[in-house]
CSV table of N, CA and C in Angstrom, one decimal:
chain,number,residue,atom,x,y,z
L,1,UNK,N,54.6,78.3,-6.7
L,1,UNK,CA,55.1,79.4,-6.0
L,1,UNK,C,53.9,80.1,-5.2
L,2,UNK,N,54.3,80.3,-4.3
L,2,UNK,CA,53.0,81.1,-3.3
L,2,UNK,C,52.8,82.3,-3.4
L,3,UNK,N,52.5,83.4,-3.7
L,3,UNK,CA,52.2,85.0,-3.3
L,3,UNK,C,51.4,85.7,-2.6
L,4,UNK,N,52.4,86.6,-1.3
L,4,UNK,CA,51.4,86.4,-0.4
L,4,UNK,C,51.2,88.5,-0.4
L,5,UNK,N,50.0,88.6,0.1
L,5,UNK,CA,49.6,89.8,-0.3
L,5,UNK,C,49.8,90.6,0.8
L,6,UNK,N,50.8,91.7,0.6
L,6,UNK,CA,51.6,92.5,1.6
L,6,UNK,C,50.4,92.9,2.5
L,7,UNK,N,49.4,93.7,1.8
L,7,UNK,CA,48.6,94.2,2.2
L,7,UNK,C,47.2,93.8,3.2
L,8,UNK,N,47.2,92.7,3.2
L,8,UNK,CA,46.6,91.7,3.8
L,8,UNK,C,47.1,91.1,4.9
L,9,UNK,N,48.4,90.8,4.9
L,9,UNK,CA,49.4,90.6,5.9
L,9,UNK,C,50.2,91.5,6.8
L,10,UNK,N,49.9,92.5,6.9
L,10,UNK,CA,49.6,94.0,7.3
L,10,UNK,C,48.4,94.0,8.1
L,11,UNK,N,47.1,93.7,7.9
L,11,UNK,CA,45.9,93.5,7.8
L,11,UNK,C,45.9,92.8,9.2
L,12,UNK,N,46.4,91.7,9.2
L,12,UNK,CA,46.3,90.6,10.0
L,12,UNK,C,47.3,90.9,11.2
L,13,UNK,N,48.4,91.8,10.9
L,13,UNK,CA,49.5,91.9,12.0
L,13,UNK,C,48.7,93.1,12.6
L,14,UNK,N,48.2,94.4,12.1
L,14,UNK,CA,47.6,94.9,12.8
L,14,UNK,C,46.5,94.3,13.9
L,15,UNK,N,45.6,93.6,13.4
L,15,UNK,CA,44.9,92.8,14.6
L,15,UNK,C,45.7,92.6,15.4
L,16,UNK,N,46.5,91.4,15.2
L,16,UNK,CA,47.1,90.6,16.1
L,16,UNK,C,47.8,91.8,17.1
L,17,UNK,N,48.0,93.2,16.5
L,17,UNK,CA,48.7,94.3,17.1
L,17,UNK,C,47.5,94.6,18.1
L,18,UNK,N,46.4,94.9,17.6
L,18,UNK,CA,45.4,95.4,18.7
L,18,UNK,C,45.2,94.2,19.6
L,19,UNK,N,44.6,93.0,19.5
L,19,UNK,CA,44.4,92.4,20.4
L,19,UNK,C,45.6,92.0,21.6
L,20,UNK,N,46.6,92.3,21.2
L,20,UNK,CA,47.9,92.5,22.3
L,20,UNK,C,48.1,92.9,22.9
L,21,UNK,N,47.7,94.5,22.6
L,21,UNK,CA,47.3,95.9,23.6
L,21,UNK,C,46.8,96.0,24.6
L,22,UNK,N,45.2,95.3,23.6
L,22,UNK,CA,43.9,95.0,24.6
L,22,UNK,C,44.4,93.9,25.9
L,23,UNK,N,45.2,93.4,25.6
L,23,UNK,CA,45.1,92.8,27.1
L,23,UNK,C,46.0,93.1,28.1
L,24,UNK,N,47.0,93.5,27.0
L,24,UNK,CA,48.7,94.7,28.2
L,24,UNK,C,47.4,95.6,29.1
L,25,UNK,N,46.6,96.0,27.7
L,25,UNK,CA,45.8,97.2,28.9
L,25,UNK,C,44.6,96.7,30.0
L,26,UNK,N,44.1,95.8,29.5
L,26,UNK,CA,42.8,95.5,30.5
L,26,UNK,C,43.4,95.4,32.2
L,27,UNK,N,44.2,95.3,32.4
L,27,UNK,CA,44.4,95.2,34.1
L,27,UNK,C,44.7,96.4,34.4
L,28,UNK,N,45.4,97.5,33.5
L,28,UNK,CA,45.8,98.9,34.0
L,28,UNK,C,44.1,99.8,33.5
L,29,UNK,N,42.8,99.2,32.9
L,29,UNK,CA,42.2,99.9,32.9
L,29,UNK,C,41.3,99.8,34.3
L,30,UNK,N,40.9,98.7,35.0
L,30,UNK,CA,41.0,98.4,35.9
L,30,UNK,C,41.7,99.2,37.0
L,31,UNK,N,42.8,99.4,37.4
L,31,UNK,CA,43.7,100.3,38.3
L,31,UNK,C,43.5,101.7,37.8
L,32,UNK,N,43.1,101.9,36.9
L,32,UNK,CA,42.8,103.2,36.1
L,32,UNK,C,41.9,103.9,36.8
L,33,UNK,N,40.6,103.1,37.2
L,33,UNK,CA,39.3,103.8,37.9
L,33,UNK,C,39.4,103.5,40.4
L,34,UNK,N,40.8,102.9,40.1
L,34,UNK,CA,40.8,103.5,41.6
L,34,UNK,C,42.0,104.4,42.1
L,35,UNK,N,41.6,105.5,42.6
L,35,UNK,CA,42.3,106.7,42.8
L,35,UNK,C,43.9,106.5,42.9
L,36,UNK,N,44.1,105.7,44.1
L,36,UNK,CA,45.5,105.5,44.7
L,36,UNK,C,46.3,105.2,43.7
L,37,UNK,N,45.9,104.1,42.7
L,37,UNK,CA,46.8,103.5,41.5
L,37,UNK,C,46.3,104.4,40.1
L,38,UNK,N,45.7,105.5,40.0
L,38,UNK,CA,44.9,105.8,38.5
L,38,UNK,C,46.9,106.0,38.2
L,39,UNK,N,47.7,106.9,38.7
L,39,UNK,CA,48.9,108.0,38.0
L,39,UNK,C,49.6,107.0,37.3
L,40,UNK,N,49.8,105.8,38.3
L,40,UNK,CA,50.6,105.2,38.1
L,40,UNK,C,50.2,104.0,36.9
L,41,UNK,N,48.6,103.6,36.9
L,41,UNK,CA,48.1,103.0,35.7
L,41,UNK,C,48.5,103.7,34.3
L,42,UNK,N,48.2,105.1,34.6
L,42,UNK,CA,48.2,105.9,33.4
L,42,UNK,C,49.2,106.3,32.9
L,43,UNK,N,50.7,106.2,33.7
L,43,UNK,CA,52.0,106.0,33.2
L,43,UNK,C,52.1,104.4,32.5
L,44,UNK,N,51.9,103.5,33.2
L,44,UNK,CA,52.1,102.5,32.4
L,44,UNK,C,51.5,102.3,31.0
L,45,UNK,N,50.2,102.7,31.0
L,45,UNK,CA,49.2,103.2,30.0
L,45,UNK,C,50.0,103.6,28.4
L,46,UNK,N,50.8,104.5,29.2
L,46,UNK,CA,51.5,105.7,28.3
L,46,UNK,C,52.6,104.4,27.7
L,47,UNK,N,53.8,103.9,28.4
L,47,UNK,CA,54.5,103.5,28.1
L,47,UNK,C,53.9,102.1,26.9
L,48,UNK,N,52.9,101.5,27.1
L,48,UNK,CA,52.0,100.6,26.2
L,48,UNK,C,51.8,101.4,25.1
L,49,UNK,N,51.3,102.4,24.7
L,49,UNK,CA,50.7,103.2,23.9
L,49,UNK,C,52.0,103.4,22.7
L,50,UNK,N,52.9,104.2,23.6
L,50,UNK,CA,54.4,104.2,22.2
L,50,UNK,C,54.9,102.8,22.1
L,51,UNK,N,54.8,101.6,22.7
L,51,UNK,CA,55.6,100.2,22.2
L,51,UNK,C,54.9,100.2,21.3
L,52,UNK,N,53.0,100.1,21.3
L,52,UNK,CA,52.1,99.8,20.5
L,52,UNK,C,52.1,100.9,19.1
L,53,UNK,N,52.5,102.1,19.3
L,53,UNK,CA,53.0,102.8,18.0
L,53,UNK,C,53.7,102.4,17.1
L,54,UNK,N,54.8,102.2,17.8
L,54,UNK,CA,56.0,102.1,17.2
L,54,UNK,C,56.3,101.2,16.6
L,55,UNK,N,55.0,100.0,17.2
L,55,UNK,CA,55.0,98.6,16.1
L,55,UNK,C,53.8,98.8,15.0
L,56,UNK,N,52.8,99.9,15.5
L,56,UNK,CA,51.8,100.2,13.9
L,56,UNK,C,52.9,101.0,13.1
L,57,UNK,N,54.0,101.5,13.1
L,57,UNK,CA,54.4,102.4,12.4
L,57,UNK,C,55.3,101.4,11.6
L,58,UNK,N,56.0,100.8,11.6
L,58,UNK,CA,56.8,99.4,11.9
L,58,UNK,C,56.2,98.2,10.5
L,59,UNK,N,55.0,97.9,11.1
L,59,UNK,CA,53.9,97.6,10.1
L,59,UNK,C,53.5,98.2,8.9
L,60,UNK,N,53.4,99.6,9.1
L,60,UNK,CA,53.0,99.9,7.8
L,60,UNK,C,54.0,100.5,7.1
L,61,UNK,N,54.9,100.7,7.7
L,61,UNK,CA,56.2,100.6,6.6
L,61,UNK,C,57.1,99.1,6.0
L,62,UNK,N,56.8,98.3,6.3
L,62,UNK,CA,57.2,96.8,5.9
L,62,UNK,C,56.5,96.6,4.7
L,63,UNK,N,57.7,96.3,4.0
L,63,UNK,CA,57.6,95.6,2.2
L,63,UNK,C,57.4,94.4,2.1
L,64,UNK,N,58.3,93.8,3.3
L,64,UNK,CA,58.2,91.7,3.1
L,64,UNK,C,57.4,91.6,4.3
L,65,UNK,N,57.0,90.4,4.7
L,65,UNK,CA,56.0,89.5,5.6
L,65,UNK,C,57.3,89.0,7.0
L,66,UNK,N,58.7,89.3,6.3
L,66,UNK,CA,59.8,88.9,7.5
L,66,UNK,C,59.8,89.8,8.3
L,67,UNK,N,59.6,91.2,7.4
L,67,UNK,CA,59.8,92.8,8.2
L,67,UNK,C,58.5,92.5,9.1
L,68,UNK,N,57.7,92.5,9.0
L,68,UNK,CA,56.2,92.4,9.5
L,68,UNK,C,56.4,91.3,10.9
L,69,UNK,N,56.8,90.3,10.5
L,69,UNK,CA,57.0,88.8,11.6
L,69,UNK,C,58.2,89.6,12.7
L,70,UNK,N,59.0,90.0,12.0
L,70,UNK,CA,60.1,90.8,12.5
L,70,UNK,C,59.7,91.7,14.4
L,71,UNK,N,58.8,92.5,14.1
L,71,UNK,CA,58.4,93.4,14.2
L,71,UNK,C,57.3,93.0,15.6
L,72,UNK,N,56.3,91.7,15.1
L,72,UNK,CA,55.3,91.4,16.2
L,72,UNK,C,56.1,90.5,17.2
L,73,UNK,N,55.4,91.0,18.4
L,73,UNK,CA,55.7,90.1,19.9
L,73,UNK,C,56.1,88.5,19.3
């Protein structure tokens, strides 16, 4: 039988949570530093920022590793 450690697997979905972010964001941080597109970067910005919450929150409320799988992209 295998047992796998909630907490650790939590661990690993958070990563995989950050490095997801990091790259939804790297082209809007880019449009971020020129004027014409900053409002509109920084709305999209915003809308990344609550998906990206809502999946750390998501995460650390998950009991099993399905809720967790569930949960990531």
């Amino acid at each position: 039988m295998i047992t796998i450690n909630i907490d650790k697997a939590k661990t690993i979905a958070h990563d995989k949570r950050r490095k997801a972010r990091s790259a939804e964001f790297a082209p809007l941080d880019i449009k971020a530093t020129i004027p014409s597109e900053a409002t509109a970067a920084e709305a999209a910005r915003a809308v990344i920022r609550t998906k990206y919450a809502t999946m750390q929150t998501a995460i650390d409320a998950a009991t099993t590793t399905e809720q967790i799988k569930a949960v990531m992209p």
